[in-house]
XYZ file of C-alpha atoms in Angstrom:
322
model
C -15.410 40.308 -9.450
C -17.708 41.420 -6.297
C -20.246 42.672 -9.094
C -20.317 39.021 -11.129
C -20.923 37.615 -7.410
C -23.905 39.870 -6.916
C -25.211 39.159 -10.190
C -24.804 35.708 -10.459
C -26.339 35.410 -6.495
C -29.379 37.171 -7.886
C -30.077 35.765 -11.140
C -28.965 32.238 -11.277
C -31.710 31.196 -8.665
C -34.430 32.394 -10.995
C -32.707 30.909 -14.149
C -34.390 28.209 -15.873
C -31.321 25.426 -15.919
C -30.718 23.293 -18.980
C -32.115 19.389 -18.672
C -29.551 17.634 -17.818
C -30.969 14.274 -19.221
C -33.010 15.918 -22.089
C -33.005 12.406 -23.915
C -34.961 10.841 -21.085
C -39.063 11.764 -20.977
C -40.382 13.302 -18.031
C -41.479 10.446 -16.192
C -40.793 9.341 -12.598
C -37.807 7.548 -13.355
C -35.701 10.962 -14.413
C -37.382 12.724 -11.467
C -36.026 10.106 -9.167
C -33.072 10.429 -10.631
C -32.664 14.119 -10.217
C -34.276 14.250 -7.153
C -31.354 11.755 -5.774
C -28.528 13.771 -7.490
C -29.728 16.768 -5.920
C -30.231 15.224 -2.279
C -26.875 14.027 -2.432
C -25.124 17.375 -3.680
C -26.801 20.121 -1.835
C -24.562 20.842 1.273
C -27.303 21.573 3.453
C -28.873 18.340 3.260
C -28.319 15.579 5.766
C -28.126 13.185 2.631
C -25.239 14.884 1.608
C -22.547 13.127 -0.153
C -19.130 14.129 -0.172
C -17.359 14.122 -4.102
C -14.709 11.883 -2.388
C -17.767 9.579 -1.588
C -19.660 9.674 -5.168
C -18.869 6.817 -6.638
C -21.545 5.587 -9.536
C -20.769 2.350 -11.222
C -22.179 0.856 -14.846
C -22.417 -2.320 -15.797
C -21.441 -2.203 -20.340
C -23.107 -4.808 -21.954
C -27.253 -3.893 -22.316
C -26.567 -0.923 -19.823
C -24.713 1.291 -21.855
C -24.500 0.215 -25.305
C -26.475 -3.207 -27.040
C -25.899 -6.448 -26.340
C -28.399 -8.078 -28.717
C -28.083 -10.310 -30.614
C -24.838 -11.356 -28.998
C -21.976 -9.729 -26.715
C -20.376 -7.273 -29.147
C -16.621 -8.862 -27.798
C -18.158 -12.819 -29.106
C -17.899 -10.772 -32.694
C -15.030 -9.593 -31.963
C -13.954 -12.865 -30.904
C -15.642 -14.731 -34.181
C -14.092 -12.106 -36.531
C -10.961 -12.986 -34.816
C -11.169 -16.691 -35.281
C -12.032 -16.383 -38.903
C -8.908 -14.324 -39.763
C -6.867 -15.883 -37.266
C -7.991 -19.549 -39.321
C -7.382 -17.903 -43.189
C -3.657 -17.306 -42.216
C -2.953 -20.574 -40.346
C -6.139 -23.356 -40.562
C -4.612 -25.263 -37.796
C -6.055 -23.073 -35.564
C -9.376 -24.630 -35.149
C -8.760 -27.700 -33.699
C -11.700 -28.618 -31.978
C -14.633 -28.577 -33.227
C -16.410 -26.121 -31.113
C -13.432 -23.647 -33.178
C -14.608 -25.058 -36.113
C -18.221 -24.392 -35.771
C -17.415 -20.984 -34.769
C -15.495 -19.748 -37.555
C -18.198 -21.390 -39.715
C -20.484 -19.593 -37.727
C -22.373 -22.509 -36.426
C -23.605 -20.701 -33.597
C -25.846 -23.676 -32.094
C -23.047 -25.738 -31.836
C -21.208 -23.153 -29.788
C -23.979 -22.247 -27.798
C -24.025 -26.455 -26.604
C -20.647 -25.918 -25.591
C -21.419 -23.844 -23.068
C -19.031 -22.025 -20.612
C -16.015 -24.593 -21.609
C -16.601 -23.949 -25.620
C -16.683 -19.956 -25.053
C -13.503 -20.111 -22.725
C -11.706 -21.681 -25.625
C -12.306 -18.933 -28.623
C -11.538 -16.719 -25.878
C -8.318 -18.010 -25.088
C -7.619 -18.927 -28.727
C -8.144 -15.557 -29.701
C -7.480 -13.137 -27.062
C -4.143 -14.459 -26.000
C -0.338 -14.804 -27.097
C -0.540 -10.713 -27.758
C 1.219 -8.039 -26.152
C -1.799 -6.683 -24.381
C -1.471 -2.945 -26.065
C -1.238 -4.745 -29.396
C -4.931 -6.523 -28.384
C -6.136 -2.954 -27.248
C -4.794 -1.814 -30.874
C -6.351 -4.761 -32.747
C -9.961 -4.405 -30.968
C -10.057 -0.290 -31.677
C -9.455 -1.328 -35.292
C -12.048 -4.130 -35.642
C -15.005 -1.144 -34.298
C -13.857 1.212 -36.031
C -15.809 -0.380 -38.836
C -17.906 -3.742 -37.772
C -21.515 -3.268 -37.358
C -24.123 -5.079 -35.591
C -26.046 -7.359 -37.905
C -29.431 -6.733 -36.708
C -29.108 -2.936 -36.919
C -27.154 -2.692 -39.751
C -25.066 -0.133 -37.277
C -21.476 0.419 -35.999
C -21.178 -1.200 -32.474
C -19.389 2.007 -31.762
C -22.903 3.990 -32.695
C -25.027 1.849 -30.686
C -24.633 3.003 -27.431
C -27.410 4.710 -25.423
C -27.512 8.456 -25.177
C -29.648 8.488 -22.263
C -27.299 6.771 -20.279
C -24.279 9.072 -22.088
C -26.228 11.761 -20.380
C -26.550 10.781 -17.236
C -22.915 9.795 -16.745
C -21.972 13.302 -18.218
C -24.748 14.319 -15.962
C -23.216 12.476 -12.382
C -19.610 13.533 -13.127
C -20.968 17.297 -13.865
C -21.713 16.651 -10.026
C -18.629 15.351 -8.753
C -18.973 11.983 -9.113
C -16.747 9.545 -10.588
C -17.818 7.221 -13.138
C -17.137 3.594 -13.425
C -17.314 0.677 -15.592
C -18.088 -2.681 -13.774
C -18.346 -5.455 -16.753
C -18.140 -8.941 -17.086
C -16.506 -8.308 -20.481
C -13.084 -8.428 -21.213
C -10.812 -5.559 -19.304
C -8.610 -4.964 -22.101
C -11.498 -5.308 -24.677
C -13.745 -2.501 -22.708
C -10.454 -0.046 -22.489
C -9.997 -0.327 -26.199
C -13.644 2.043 -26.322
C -14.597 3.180 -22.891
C -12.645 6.553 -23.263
C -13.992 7.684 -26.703
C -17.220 6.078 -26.186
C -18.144 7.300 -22.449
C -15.189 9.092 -21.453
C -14.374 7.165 -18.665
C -10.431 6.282 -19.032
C -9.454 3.201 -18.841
C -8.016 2.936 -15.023
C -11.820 3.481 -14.501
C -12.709 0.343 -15.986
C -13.270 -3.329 -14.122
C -13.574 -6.322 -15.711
C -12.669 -9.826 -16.703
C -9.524 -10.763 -17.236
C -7.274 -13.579 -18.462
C -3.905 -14.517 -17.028
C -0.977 -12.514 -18.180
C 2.807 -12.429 -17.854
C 5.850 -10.049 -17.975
C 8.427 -11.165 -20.513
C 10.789 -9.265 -22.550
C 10.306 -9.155 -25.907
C 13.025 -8.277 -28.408
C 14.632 -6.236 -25.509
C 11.317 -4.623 -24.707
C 9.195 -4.994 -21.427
C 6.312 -6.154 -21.932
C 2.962 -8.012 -20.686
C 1.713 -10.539 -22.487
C -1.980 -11.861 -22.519
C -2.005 -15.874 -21.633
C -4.479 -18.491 -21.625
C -6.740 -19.294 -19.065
C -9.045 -17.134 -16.287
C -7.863 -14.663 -14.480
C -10.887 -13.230 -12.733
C -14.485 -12.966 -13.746
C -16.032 -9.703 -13.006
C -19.458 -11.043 -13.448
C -22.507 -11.771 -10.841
C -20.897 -11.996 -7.116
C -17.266 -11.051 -8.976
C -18.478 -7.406 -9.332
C -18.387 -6.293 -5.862
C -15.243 -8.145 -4.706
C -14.041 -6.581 -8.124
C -15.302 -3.107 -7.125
C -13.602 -3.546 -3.414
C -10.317 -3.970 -4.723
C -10.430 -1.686 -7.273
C -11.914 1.361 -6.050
C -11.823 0.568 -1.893
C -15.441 1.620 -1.581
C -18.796 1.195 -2.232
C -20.406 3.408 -4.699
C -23.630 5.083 -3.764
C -25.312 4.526 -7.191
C -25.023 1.465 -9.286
C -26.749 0.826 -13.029
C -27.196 -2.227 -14.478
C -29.510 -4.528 -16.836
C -29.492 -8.293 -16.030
C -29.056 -10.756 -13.484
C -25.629 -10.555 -13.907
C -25.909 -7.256 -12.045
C -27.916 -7.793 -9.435
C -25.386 -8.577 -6.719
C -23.232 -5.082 -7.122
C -26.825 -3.408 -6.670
C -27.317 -5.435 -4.147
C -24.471 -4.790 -1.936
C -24.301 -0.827 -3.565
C -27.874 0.108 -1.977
C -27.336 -2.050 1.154
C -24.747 0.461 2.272
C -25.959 3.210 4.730
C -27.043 6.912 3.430
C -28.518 7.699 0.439
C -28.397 5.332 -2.433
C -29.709 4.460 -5.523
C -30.041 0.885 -8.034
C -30.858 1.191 -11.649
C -32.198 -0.953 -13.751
C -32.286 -0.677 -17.658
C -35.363 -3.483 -18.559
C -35.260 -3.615 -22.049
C -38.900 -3.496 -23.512
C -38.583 -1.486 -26.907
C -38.470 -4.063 -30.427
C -38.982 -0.961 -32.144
C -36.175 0.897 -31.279
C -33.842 -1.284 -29.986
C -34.596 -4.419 -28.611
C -37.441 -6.457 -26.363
C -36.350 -8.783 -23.839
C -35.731 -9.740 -19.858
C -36.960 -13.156 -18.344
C -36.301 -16.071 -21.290
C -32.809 -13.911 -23.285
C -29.739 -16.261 -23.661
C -28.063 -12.458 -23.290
C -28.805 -9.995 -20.611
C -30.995 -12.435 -18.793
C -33.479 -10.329 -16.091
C -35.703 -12.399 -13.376
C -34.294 -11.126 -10.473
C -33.988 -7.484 -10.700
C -37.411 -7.492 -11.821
C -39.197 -9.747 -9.021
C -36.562 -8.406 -6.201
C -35.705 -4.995 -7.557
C -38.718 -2.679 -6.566
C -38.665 -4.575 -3.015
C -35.475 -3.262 -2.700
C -35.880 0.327 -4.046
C -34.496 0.366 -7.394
C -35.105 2.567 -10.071
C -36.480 0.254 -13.237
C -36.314 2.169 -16.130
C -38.897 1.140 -18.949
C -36.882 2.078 -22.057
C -39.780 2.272 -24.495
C -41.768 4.595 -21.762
C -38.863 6.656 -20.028
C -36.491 6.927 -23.016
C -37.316 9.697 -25.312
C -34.454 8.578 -27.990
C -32.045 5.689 -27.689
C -29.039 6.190 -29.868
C -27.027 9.223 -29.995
C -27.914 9.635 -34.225
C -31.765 10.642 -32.635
């Protein structure tokens, strides 16, 4: 054993390491964000971090997989509706359920915030909620995004899967921060990013404990519980974790205010922002999107420090299949 100490003492300082991020060009943004791991994990440092103390959060939707050219969880929803209407028509009664299962999208989009709340709750609720989490895994094992002509599950971004393999390789933990459904995010977030699902923070509708043919059980109910979105995803990080993370990633305004209060903390710290500009590859978009909206980040963001990633410049591949 003293030998293997002496040997690995002498040799590994000379060793050329593997890239850690080997999907990510060599550009500033993949120094920087080396250059911050390695402040925060080198023991003689005065940035040093504890592991206790690493805490790196993600935002899902346009940070870690695609959210063009709609939320994948309003497919879900949609696909839902449709099935949900072929066994019992009565179902869509209103017509904002109507237009949606005939995929009248304009209509839907008019109803704003009030039409969206009701396909969720007409199609997320009045389940057990492991039989939703069962029902969701199911729908992506096969549905594919209509623009790609790719599984949901395949369009996530292998840059980002290596930097969260990447932070938790040095002791941090990895979180999910999402305004997307809770139970909808823990149906994937384990065999997607492996980050289980007590790891995951999001919105949620109300629920109940009844028993159900002798069984306990919790059962998803109509109506808002809490929506981890915009000023939500701090106060949702605070009770959830009982810190504040040192490094936060995100790709819309939706995101700016757990940056926000994640850099404003004291020490080291570091804000990430994924700014969409590649139509080739993926998809090209920021100030005017109905989805994954960006003003914000990009006006405010370099004022305040953060990291904006240019996805066509910085990104050597984008999907895992590359």
């Amino acid at each position: 054993m003293r030998l293997i100490a002496i040997v690995l003492a002498v040799v590994l300082p000379g060793m050329a390491l593997a890239d850690p991020l080997p999907s990510w060009n060599d550009t500033d943004a993949k120094a920087k964000i080396i250059a911050f791991v390695d402040s925060v994990t080198d023991p003689a440092a005065d940035t040093y971090v504890t592991p206790a103390d690493r805490v790196a959060v993600f935002d899902n939707d346009g940070t870690l997989w695609a959210e063009k050219p709609m939320y994948v969880q309003a497919f879900f929803a949609l696909d839902r509706l449709k099935a949900m209407a072929e066994k019992d028509p009565s179902v869509l009664s209103s017509d904002v359920l109507k237009a949606a299962a005939e995929g009248d999208m304009k209509t839907v989009a008019a109803s704003g915030e009030k039409g969206l709340l009701e396909i969720i709750d007409t199609t997320h609720t009045g389940l057990p909620v492991e039989a939703f989490i069962e029902d969701a895994r199911t729908w992506l094992a096969t549905a594919k995004n209509p623009a790609k002509d790719k599984r949901f599950e395949d369009m996530v971004y292998q840059p980002m899967l290596e930097l969260l393999s990447y932070l938790r390789d040095q002791g941090f933990s990895t979180y999910i921060v999402s305004g997307g459904g809770i139970d909808f995010i823990r149906a994937f977030s384990e065999k997607a990013y492996n980050i289980p699902v007590n790891q995951v923070i999001g919105s949620s509708v109300k629920s109940k404990f009844e028993m159900v043919d002798g069984v306990p059980t919790v059962i998803k109910e109509p109506g808002v519980f809490f929506v981890d979105d915009k000023a939500g995803k701090p106060v949702g990080i605070s009770g959830r974790i009982g810190k504040r993370p040192i490094f936060a990633a995100g790709n819309s305004d939706g995101d700016f205010e757990m940056l926000q209060w994640t850099t404003a903390g004291e020490g080291p710290r570091f804000g990430l922002i994924v700014h969409h500009t590649d139509a080739e590859r993926e998809f090209a978009y920021d100030r005017d999107s109905n989805v994954g909206k960006l003003v914000r980040g990009l006006d405010e963001g370099p004022g305040l420090g953060w990291l904006i990633v240019d996805m066509a410049k910085d990104w050597a591949a984008v999907w895992p299949d590359e």
